[in-house]
Tab-separated table of C-alpha atoms in Angstrom:
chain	number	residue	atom	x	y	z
T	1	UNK	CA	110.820	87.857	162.887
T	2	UNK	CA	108.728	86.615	159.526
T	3	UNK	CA	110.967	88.078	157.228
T	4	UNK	CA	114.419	86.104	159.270
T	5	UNK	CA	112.020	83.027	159.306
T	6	UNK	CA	111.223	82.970	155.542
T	7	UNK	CA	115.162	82.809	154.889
T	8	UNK	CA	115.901	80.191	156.861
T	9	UNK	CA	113.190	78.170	155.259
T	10	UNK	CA	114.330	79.250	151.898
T	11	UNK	CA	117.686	78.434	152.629
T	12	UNK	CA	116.828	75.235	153.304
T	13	UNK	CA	114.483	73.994	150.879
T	14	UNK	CA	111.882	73.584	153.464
T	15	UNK	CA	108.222	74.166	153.541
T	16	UNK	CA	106.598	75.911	156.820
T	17	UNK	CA	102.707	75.416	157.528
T	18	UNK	CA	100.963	77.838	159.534
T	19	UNK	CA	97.114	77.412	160.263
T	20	UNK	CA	95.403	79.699	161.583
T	21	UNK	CA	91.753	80.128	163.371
T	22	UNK	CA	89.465	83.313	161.987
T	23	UNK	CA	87.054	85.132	164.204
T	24	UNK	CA	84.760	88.360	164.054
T	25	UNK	CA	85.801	91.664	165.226
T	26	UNK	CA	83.350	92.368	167.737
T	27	UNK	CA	82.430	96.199	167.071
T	28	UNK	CA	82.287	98.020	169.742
T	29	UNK	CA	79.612	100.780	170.269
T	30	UNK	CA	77.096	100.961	168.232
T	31	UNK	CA	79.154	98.402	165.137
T	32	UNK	CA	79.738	101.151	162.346
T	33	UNK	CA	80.786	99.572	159.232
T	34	UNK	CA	81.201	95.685	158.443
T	35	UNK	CA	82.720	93.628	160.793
T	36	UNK	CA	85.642	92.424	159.433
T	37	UNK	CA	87.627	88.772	160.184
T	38	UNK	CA	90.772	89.105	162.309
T	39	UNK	CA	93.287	86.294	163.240
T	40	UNK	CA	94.765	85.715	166.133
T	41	UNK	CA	98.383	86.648	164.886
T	42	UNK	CA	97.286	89.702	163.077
T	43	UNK	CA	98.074	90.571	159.132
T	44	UNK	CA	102.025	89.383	159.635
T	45	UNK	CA	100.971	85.965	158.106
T	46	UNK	CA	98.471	87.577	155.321
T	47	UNK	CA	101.687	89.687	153.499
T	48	UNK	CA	104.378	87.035	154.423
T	49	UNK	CA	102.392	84.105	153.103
T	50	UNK	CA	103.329	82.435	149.217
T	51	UNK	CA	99.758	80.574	149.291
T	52	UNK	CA	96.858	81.072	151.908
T	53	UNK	CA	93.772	79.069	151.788
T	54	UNK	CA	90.601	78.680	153.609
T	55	UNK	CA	88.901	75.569	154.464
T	56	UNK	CA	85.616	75.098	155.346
T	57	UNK	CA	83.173	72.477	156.075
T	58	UNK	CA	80.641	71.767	153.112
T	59	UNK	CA	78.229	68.905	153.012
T	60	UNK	CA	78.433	65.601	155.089
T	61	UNK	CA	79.431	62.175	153.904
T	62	UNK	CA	76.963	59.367	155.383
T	63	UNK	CA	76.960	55.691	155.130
T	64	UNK	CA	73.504	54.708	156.288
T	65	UNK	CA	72.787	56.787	159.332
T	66	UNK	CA	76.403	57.698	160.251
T	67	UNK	CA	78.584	60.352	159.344
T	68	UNK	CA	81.978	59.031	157.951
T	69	UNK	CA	83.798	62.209	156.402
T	70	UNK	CA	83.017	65.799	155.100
T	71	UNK	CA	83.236	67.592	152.016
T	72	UNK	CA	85.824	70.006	152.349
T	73	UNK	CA	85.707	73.437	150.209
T	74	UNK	CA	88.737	74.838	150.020
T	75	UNK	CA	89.137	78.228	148.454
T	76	UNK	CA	92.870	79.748	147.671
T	77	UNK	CA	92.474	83.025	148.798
T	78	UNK	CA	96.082	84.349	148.046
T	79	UNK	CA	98.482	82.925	145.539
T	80	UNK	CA	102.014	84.077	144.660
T	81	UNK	CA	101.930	81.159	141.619
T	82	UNK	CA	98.828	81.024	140.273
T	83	UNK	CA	95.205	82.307	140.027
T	84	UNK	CA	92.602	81.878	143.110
T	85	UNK	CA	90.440	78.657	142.507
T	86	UNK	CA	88.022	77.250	144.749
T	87	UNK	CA	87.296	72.952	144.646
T	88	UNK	CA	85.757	70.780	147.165
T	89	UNK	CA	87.548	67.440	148.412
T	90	UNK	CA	85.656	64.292	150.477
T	91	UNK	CA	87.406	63.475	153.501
T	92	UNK	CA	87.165	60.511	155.511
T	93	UNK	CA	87.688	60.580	159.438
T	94	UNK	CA	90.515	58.332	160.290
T	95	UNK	CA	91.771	58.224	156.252
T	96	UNK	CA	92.091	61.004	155.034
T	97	UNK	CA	91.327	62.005	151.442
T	98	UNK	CA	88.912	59.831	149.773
T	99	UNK	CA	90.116	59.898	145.965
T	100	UNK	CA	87.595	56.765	144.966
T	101	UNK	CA	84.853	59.154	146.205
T	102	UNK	CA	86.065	62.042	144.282
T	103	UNK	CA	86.601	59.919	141.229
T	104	UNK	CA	83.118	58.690	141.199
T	105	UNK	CA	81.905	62.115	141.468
T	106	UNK	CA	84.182	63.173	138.529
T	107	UNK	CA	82.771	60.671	136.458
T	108	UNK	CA	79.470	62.271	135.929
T	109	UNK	CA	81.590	65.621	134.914
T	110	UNK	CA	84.085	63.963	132.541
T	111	UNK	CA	82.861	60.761	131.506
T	112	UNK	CA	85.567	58.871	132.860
T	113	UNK	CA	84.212	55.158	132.488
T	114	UNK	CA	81.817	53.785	130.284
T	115	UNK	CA	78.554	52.720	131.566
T	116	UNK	CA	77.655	48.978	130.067
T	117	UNK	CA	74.603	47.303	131.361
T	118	UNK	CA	74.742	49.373	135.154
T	119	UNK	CA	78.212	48.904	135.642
T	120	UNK	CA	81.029	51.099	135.378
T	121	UNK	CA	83.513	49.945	132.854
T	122	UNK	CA	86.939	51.564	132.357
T	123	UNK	CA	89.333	49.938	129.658
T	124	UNK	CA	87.549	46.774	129.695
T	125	UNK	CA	88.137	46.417	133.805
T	126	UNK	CA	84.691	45.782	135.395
T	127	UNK	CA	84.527	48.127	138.789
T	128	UNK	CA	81.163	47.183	140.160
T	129	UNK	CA	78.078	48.306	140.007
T	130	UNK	CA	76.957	51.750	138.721
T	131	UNK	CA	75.163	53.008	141.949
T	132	UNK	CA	75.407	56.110	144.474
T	133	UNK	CA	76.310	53.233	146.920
T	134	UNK	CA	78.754	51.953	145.025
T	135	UNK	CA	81.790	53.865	146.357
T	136	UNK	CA	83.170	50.952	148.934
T	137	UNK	CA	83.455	48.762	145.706
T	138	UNK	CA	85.172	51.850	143.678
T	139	UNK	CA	87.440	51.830	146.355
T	140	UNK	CA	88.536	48.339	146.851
T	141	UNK	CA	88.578	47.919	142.983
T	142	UNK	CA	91.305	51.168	142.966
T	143	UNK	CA	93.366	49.942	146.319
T	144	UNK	CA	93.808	46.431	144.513
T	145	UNK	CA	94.627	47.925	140.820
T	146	UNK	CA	97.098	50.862	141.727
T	147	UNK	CA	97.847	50.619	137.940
T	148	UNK	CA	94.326	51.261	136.771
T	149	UNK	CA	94.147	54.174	139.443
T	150	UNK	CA	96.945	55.626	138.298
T	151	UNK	CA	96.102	55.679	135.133
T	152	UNK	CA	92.474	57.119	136.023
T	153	UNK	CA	94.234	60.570	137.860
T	154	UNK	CA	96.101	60.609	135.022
T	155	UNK	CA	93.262	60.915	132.402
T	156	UNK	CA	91.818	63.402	135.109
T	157	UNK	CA	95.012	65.897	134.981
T	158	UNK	CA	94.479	65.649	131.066
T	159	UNK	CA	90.798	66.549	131.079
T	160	UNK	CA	91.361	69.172	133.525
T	161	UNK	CA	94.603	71.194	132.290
């Protein structure tokens, strides 16, 4: 049934999403050997799959006392296009991914802004204050210049590639 599926998506220029839930293979006996991970559909998806990743909680996000998101590691364990990589994404409950919260992280890694009297700067655009706080300001500063933003990811993809 996998392989009849995979041509109809093909033929259709479609994309098909499964996800899947791991558990432990309980050994029975005494356990010889490791215990591997088994899924609940068995190895069809592993060989029939262009890209599988796994996802798994990391760190939480917290505003005060309260837990708004998660860091999300995501690790590509098979890839028919390119090599494995591993990165870790915020994620906000109700929003999705938080890009001013990953951008203010990958500031201290690439030096995206400069850093004028404890504010960041970036192409003489004043973005608030530079604090571990500041992330709400980040944010609206991005969501009301999309241009600025844009042209932030884009120095990103250059520094990264």
């Amino acid at each position: 049934p996998m392989v009849k599926l995979q041509q109809i998506v093909r033929n259709n220029n479609k994309i098909l999403i499964f996800t899947n839930q791991v558990r432990a293979n309980i050994q029975r006996g005494f356990g010889y050997g490791a215990p591997e991970t088994i899924t609940p559909c068995g190895y069809a998806l592993k060989f029939h799959a262009g890209i599988r990743m796994e996802l798994t909680n990391s760190t939480a996000i917290k505003e005060s006392e309260e837990k708004i998101g998660t860091w999300i590691s995501i690790s590509i364990k098979k890839s028919k296009v390119a090599s494995p990589k591993t990165c870790k994404v915020p994620i906000i409950y109700g929003k999705g991914f938080d890009n001013a919260r990953e951008i203010f992280v990958l500031d201290k890694e690439l030096s995206l802004f400069e850093h004028k009297e404890g504010k960041l700067v970036f192409q003489d655009s004043n973005m608030g204050k530079n604090t571990e706080n500041n992330v709400e300001n980040l944010r609206g500063f991005l969501e009301n210049n999309p241009t600025i933003k844009a042209e932030i990811l884009r120095l990103i993809y250059a520094k990264r590639t």
